[in-house]
Amino acid sequence: MRTHLVTALAATALIFLMSAPASAQHMHGRPQADSAAHSDSIMMQGMQHGAMTMTLGLPMSRMGSGTSWLPDGSPMHAAHYSAGGWGFMLHGLSFGMYDKQFTDRGDDQISSPNWAMLMATRPLAGGMLQLRGMFSAEPFTVGARGYPLLLQSGEAYKGEPLHDRQHPHDLFMELAAVYERPVARNLAISFYAAPVGEPALGPVAFPHRPSAAGDPLAPLSHHWQDATHISFGVLTAGVFTRTMKLEASLFNGREPDEHRYNFDYAGRSLDSWAGRLTVNPGADWSLSASFGGLKSPEELRPDESQHRFTAAVLHSRPIGNGGNWSSALIYGANKHEGGNWEGSVTAETNLAFDGRNEVFARVNIVRKRAEDLAIGTNPEQEFDLGGLVLGYVRALAEVGGVNIGAGVRGSLNVIPEGLEPAFGTLTPTGFAVYLRFRPALMSGETASVKHRGMEMVP
Ligand SMILES: [Cu+2]
């Protein structure tokens, strides 16, 4: 526990240091945005009009994880600056938390869930090239077994399925190149190649969802919805207009293994596939549906492939003075070969009233098998699980462009009688207290997206 405390503090300090100089740049980056001197960069062209834009004049706030789309009204907690014809953006999220999960299957731990992402963007051959690196210190700051989270499942450790814990994310979460190019007034093509990255399967992954921004812990439905966000080998091609995007991916469908520092290619190819349709009908909304085939995703059940279907509605809009309200309703289902569709629902909302006070809530309903939870009955037996999460984050300070908040989170789960012997209760609970570190809100950008409309075609 002491080593985790030390590494958690080290990680938050690291993120802090990484954010601070970039944010200082960001501070004097704003006046530059109004100068015509930087008009060589696509993003800076957009900034002259009050918001940064991408291909087809789409706002940067729409960029989700991988190639997914958020609502345009999503808040951007990022630092931005430009140099040498490139536009750089740094964003990330780091928590330092104490997490206690009750019952015999619970545990407590001090840890730091975190990620940081650097993007470099420049014009290329009539289009836009973007290079991305996303990293997580969780292998050090959470540990190989992950952090305690009752009823969570997915991935493995020392030959056993991880259960009642959330696995750490890999050191290399994403290394990717994106190329987008307009081919008509309102039509563009995109290519995404990633030694590690996210295929077009599922909604925006939870670490990137504004509707999950106050909560350090993962949704219980992660492996039914967005768990492919770290895949070791992804190729995605897409076509999009300003309101619609259609994508297809080939990727390595195997989940990351317990060695979180390396690239998991052994014996694998781009053996899995996915397709996704996303529609952003207005500035506040993003709707998506995806379907994929995952070849042998789990190392403990190598003979089993599965299909996944997801559908999601994301909503996000600025409110009041520096506030934002973001919500998501997500359905995701897995079908193992020869098995039934096992469904899950996530409903989550994050309401930042005014940039100081933030409340969030999540409801998870998910059907898991006995073997997911390593419950010693018939491995195929299915259980419907329910989880309710409520939390509050209070902004404490903004230091050097880093926004620091303190939060508290409580969870109440509801399990069927068949699981009562394992947990000793029908309503296992947990709580966490934490600090949250992230770059300050890029004020003005999100608001201007609303008023700007979509008239800015490059
Ligand atoms: Cu994950």
XYZ file of C-alpha atoms and ligand atoms in Angstrom:
459
model
C 0.000 0.000 0.000
C 2.863 2.346 0.794
C 4.485 1.746 -2.592
C 1.178 2.554 -4.245
C 0.923 5.789 -2.300
C 4.409 6.790 -3.404
C 3.791 5.913 -7.041
C 0.375 7.587 -7.000
C 1.919 10.799 -5.744
C 4.758 10.509 -8.248
C 2.317 10.039 -11.119
C 0.158 12.981 -10.196
C 3.288 15.097 -9.817
C 4.422 13.941 -13.263
C 1.121 14.835 -14.909
C 1.218 18.128 -13.048
C 4.682 18.933 -14.372
C 3.777 17.844 -17.888
C 0.689 20.044 -17.908
C 2.156 23.138 -16.330
C 4.590 24.353 -19.009
C 2.192 23.526 -21.807
C -0.607 25.355 -20.065
C 1.575 28.387 -19.627
C 2.000 28.342 -23.393
C -1.715 28.014 -23.700
C -2.192 31.167 -21.661
C -0.317 33.314 -24.075
C -1.513 31.170 -26.957
C -4.874 32.823 -26.776
C -3.957 36.308 -27.923
C -1.974 34.708 -30.731
C -5.132 33.057 -31.883
C -6.409 36.418 -33.035
C -3.315 37.209 -35.049
C -3.137 36.365 -38.721
C 0.514 35.378 -38.339
C -0.355 31.775 -37.610
C -2.754 31.187 -40.453
C -0.525 28.440 -41.881
C -1.988 25.932 -39.487
C -5.409 24.448 -39.995
C -6.184 24.662 -36.318
C -5.015 28.215 -36.021
C -7.197 29.224 -38.952
C -10.087 28.016 -36.900
C -8.906 29.769 -33.773
C -9.045 33.120 -35.524
C -12.775 32.622 -35.640
C -12.937 31.755 -31.961
C -12.771 27.961 -32.016
C -10.241 25.440 -33.220
C -11.408 23.406 -36.159
C -10.414 20.267 -37.972
C -11.244 18.779 -41.369
C -14.516 20.130 -42.889
C -14.463 22.822 -40.217
C -15.441 20.386 -37.469
C -14.624 21.652 -33.987
C -11.810 19.966 -32.094
C -14.183 19.394 -29.203
C -15.776 16.660 -31.326
C -12.677 14.457 -31.176
C -13.227 11.516 -28.867
C -10.996 8.536 -28.202
C -9.635 6.722 -31.258
C -11.690 7.945 -34.204
C -14.920 8.346 -32.249
C -16.971 11.525 -32.044
C -18.166 13.436 -29.005
C -20.898 16.070 -29.106
C -19.456 19.425 -30.225
C -20.578 20.943 -26.937
C -18.108 18.798 -24.966
C -15.705 20.678 -22.697
C -12.043 20.680 -23.710
C -9.664 20.339 -20.810
C -6.473 20.724 -22.749
C -3.460 22.878 -23.338
C -2.769 23.974 -26.890
C 0.181 25.588 -28.581
C 1.843 25.607 -31.983
C 5.393 25.424 -33.250
C 7.108 24.696 -36.546
C 3.886 24.345 -38.521
C 2.449 21.836 -36.054
C -0.357 22.399 -33.607
C 0.111 20.566 -30.320
C -2.510 19.609 -27.817
C -1.923 18.019 -24.448
C -4.712 16.609 -22.388
C -5.103 14.091 -19.660
C -6.689 13.154 -16.403
C -5.089 11.947 -13.204
C -6.624 10.875 -9.931
C -4.964 10.179 -6.616
C -7.463 8.115 -4.675
C -8.206 5.967 -1.698
C -10.714 3.312 -2.752
C -12.506 1.002 -0.325
C -14.793 -1.793 -1.514
C -16.627 -3.669 1.225
C -17.494 -7.388 1.697
C -15.182 -10.413 1.612
C -14.541 -9.860 -2.071
C -13.659 -6.228 -1.550
C -10.343 -4.630 -0.759
C -8.909 -1.188 -0.233
C -6.050 0.546 -1.971
C -4.403 3.873 -2.594
C -3.806 4.283 -6.305
C -3.761 6.676 -9.214
C -5.816 5.977 -12.332
C -4.461 8.312 -15.005
C -3.678 8.987 -18.637
C -2.041 11.719 -20.654
C -2.247 12.332 -24.382
C -0.190 14.448 -26.731
C -1.436 15.205 -30.235
C 0.507 16.890 -33.008
C -1.421 18.092 -36.047
C -0.327 19.673 -39.310
C -1.602 20.154 -42.861
C -0.421 17.524 -45.341
C -1.220 17.039 -49.035
C -4.513 18.904 -48.949
C -5.528 17.245 -45.713
C -4.532 16.959 -42.096
C -2.046 14.639 -40.440
C -2.280 13.966 -36.741
C 0.168 11.975 -34.641
C -0.921 10.826 -31.217
C 0.628 9.313 -28.182
C -1.441 8.380 -25.161
C 0.180 6.972 -22.061
C -0.904 5.706 -18.681
C 1.224 5.350 -15.586
C -1.318 2.899 -14.140
C 1.013 -0.111 -14.409
C 3.096 1.704 -11.738
C 0.415 3.656 -9.904
C -2.387 1.086 -9.804
C -0.421 -2.145 -10.005
C -0.800 -5.287 -12.092
C -3.885 -6.524 -10.208
C -5.762 -3.299 -10.762
C -7.746 -1.333 -8.214
C -10.623 -2.718 -6.108
C -14.041 -2.428 -7.792
C -16.765 -4.863 -6.760
C -18.387 -6.846 -9.610
C -15.841 -5.621 -12.141
C -14.432 -8.235 -14.505
C -12.247 -8.461 -17.567
C -8.687 -9.497 -18.445
C -6.475 -11.723 -16.337
C -3.650 -11.823 -13.843
C -1.423 -14.822 -13.137
C -3.696 -17.195 -15.042
C -6.843 -16.179 -13.147
C -9.601 -13.882 -14.359
C -9.464 -10.481 -12.707
C -12.674 -9.983 -10.747
C -13.847 -7.367 -8.275
C -10.918 -5.312 -9.521
C -10.410 -3.064 -12.553
C -7.275 -3.919 -14.533
C -4.691 -1.180 -15.039
C -4.395 0.362 -18.474
C -1.240 -0.213 -20.468
C 1.694 2.187 -20.486
C 1.127 2.636 -24.216
C -2.593 3.266 -24.595
C -2.395 4.749 -28.069
C 0.275 5.370 -30.670
C -1.502 6.394 -33.826
C -1.398 8.364 -37.036
C -4.595 9.856 -38.445
C -4.914 11.315 -41.907
C -8.054 13.161 -42.966
C -8.703 14.809 -46.297
C -11.745 16.561 -47.782
C -12.780 15.106 -51.139
C -15.834 17.308 -51.709
C -17.400 20.348 -50.086
C -19.014 18.270 -47.360
C -17.286 14.914 -47.644
C -13.961 13.687 -46.336
C -12.049 10.457 -45.941
C -10.014 9.347 -42.962
C -7.384 6.725 -42.251
C -6.172 5.637 -38.840
C -3.202 3.372 -38.275
C -2.196 2.437 -34.760
C 0.396 -0.016 -33.422
C -1.769 0.391 -30.336
C -5.080 2.189 -30.408
C -8.827 2.012 -30.669
C -10.906 0.412 -33.441
C -14.333 1.688 -34.527
C -16.130 -0.369 -31.907
C -18.136 1.083 -29.044
C -18.775 4.667 -28.003
C -16.066 7.093 -26.870
C -14.129 5.146 -24.241
C -14.931 6.039 -20.634
C -11.610 7.763 -19.787
C -12.429 10.310 -22.530
C -16.146 10.751 -21.875
C -17.096 14.093 -20.326
C -20.040 12.244 -18.757
C -17.504 10.145 -16.792
C -14.983 12.900 -16.066
C -15.677 13.166 -12.343
C -15.421 9.444 -11.628
C -12.004 7.805 -11.235
C -13.440 4.276 -11.420
C -14.442 2.320 -14.522
C -17.989 1.335 -15.483
C -18.895 -2.274 -14.646
C -19.870 -2.700 -18.302
C -16.422 -1.776 -19.662
C -15.873 -5.171 -21.305
C -19.347 -5.129 -22.834
C -18.955 -1.703 -24.443
C -15.646 0.129 -24.833
C -12.882 -2.226 -23.660
C -11.279 -2.517 -27.110
C -9.926 1.030 -26.650
C -6.497 -0.535 -26.178
C -5.941 -2.929 -29.077
C -2.468 -3.884 -30.240
C -2.798 -3.215 -33.946
C -5.604 -1.214 -35.566
C -6.373 -0.017 -39.101
C -9.496 2.081 -39.626
C -10.843 3.720 -42.767
C -13.762 6.102 -42.752
C -15.836 8.552 -44.763
C -17.571 11.453 -43.114
C -19.620 14.579 -43.627
C -20.156 17.273 -41.017
C -22.923 15.246 -39.425
C -22.195 11.606 -40.170
C -19.280 9.188 -40.104
C -19.058 5.623 -41.367
C -16.031 3.542 -40.436
C -14.596 0.063 -40.754
C -11.699 -1.398 -38.768
C -9.412 -4.382 -38.830
C -7.662 -4.978 -35.539
C -6.023 -7.416 -33.172
C -8.913 -8.556 -31.008
C -6.877 -9.950 -28.120
C -7.185 -8.028 -24.870
C -3.989 -6.666 -23.346
C -2.168 -9.158 -21.144
C -0.890 -8.586 -17.615
C 2.489 -7.283 -18.852
C 1.465 -3.678 -19.201
C 4.686 -2.172 -20.503
C 5.042 -3.978 -23.820
C 3.191 -4.515 -27.103
C 1.061 -7.647 -27.198
C 1.540 -8.989 -30.713
C 2.592 -12.575 -30.001
C 0.927 -14.924 -32.465
C -1.675 -12.357 -33.433
C -2.694 -10.538 -36.586
C -5.430 -8.088 -37.585
C -7.884 -10.933 -37.063
C -10.897 -8.992 -35.798
C -13.182 -6.452 -37.443
C -15.654 -3.720 -36.588
C -17.922 -1.174 -38.246
C -19.473 1.923 -36.769
C -21.944 4.589 -37.830
C -21.917 7.892 -35.942
C -24.381 10.749 -36.389
C -24.044 14.172 -34.781
C -27.416 15.746 -35.581
C -26.731 18.962 -33.654
C -24.093 20.613 -31.502
C -25.207 18.851 -28.310
C -25.604 15.292 -29.536
C -23.680 12.296 -30.811
C -25.322 8.974 -31.655
C -23.449 5.843 -32.630
C -23.975 2.173 -33.316
C -21.243 -0.381 -33.864
C -20.819 -4.067 -34.498
C -17.714 -6.188 -34.380
C -16.282 -9.669 -34.420
C -13.541 -10.316 -31.880
C -11.275 -13.273 -32.544
C -10.243 -15.000 -29.326
C -10.283 -11.854 -27.197
C -9.553 -13.512 -23.860
C -6.272 -15.254 -23.116
C -7.935 -17.601 -20.625
C -10.511 -18.759 -23.221
C -8.507 -18.785 -26.443
C -10.986 -21.057 -28.246
C -13.828 -18.606 -27.774
C -14.511 -15.750 -30.154
C -17.296 -13.266 -29.676
C -19.432 -10.630 -31.307
C -20.175 -7.236 -29.823
C -22.938 -4.771 -30.557
C -23.078 -1.287 -29.094
C -25.403 1.696 -29.413
C -24.909 4.994 -27.658
C -26.399 8.443 -27.243
C -24.047 11.105 -25.906
C -25.171 14.585 -24.927
C -23.029 17.514 -23.869
C -23.511 21.241 -23.624
C -21.954 24.196 -21.871
C -24.061 25.767 -19.139
C -23.833 28.861 -16.994
C -20.485 30.269 -16.084
C -17.854 27.692 -17.079
C -20.184 24.793 -16.428
C -21.088 21.826 -18.566
C -23.658 19.070 -18.525
C -22.671 15.795 -20.183
C -24.589 12.540 -20.250
C -24.399 9.165 -21.932
C -26.791 6.293 -22.451
C -24.942 3.242 -23.740
C -26.050 -0.255 -24.617
C -23.466 -2.929 -25.244
C -23.803 -6.676 -25.645
C -21.411 -9.587 -26.122
C -22.249 -12.905 -27.676
C -19.738 -15.657 -27.064
C -19.558 -18.390 -29.660
C -22.423 -20.757 -28.964
C -23.691 -18.562 -26.139
C -26.421 -16.003 -25.620
C -26.259 -12.257 -26.072
C -25.288 -10.797 -22.707
C -26.390 -7.195 -22.505
C -25.377 -4.164 -20.513
C -26.629 -0.619 -20.024
C -24.684 2.373 -18.777
C -26.493 5.608 -17.957
C -24.196 8.298 -16.647
C -24.274 12.026 -16.200
C -21.782 14.636 -15.061
C -23.095 18.075 -14.181
C -20.562 20.843 -13.575
C -22.779 23.683 -12.370
C -20.320 26.529 -12.575
C -16.765 25.242 -12.899
C -16.541 24.787 -9.123
C -19.161 22.261 -8.134
C -19.682 19.038 -10.014
C -22.007 16.113 -9.337
C -22.083 12.835 -11.202
C -24.092 9.646 -11.284
C -23.931 6.337 -13.061
C -26.275 3.399 -13.302
C -24.898 0.134 -14.643
C -26.905 -2.947 -15.456
C -24.934 -5.845 -16.846
C -25.322 -9.587 -17.305
C -22.180 -11.478 -16.361
C -21.332 -15.145 -16.265
C -20.161 -17.037 -13.187
C -16.761 -17.488 -14.814
C -16.414 -13.694 -15.353
C -16.656 -13.267 -11.591
C -14.820 -16.507 -10.755
C -17.759 -17.711 -8.732
C -17.415 -21.439 -8.157
C -20.697 -22.621 -9.599
C -21.645 -23.534 -13.146
C -19.350 -21.253 -15.219
C -22.124 -20.579 -17.749
C -24.615 -19.429 -15.134
C -25.656 -15.844 -15.777
C -26.288 -13.109 -13.232
C -27.932 -9.728 -13.706
C -25.991 -7.133 -11.745
C -26.927 -3.570 -10.927
C -24.686 -0.730 -9.763
C -25.467 2.837 -8.720
C -22.738 5.434 -8.330
C -23.077 8.961 -6.952
C -20.289 11.447 -6.556
C -19.267 15.039 -6.041
C -16.160 16.943 -7.079
C -15.282 20.355 -5.709
C -12.717 22.505 -7.528
C -9.946 23.501 -5.122
C -7.483 25.501 -7.149
C -6.028 26.188 -10.528
C -2.249 26.180 -10.421
C -0.156 26.751 -13.542
C -3.031 25.791 -15.809
C -3.787 22.619 -13.858
C -7.232 22.314 -12.396
C -7.268 20.507 -9.029
C -10.423 19.153 -7.480
C -11.362 16.970 -4.519
C -13.990 14.292 -4.903
C -15.977 11.659 -3.102
C -17.751 8.706 -4.675
C -20.153 6.151 -3.243
C -21.432 2.998 -4.887
C -24.320 0.679 -4.127
C -24.624 -2.585 -6.030
C -27.551 -4.954 -6.228
C -26.865 -8.634 -6.885
C -29.126 -11.676 -7.259
C -29.542 -14.254 -4.492
C -27.251 -16.696 -6.274
C -24.335 -14.400 -5.534
C -25.242 -13.683 -1.915
C -23.074 -16.495 -0.473
C -19.998 -15.050 -2.191
C -20.559 -11.472 -1.028
C -22.434 -12.043 2.215
C -24.986 -9.430 1.233
C -27.365 -8.550 -1.599
C -26.177 -4.944 -1.617
C -22.383 -4.671 -1.602
C -21.090 -1.106 -1.373
C -17.925 0.906 -1.782
C -16.564 4.411 -1.593
C -13.605 6.442 -2.754
C -12.106 9.813 -1.865
C -9.715 11.429 -4.271
C -7.998 14.380 -5.839
C -8.410 15.048 -9.544
C -5.832 16.797 -11.713
C -6.478 17.936 -15.275
C -5.692 20.831 -17.598
C -7.933 23.850 -17.141
C -10.990 24.276 -19.348
C -10.230 25.979 -22.662
C -12.719 28.722 -21.934
C -14.610 30.225 -24.820
C -13.997 27.375 -27.229
C -16.960 25.281 -26.308
C -19.271 28.243 -26.014
C -18.214 29.571 -29.394
C -18.910 26.198 -30.982
C -22.554 26.748 -30.173
C -22.733 30.162 -31.765
C -20.342 29.557 -34.583
C -22.430 26.893 -36.215
C -20.692 24.936 -38.932
C -20.092 27.580 -41.544
C -16.307 27.417 -41.389
C -15.247 25.224 -44.269
C -11.480 25.391 -44.785
Cu -10.063 0.240 -20.373
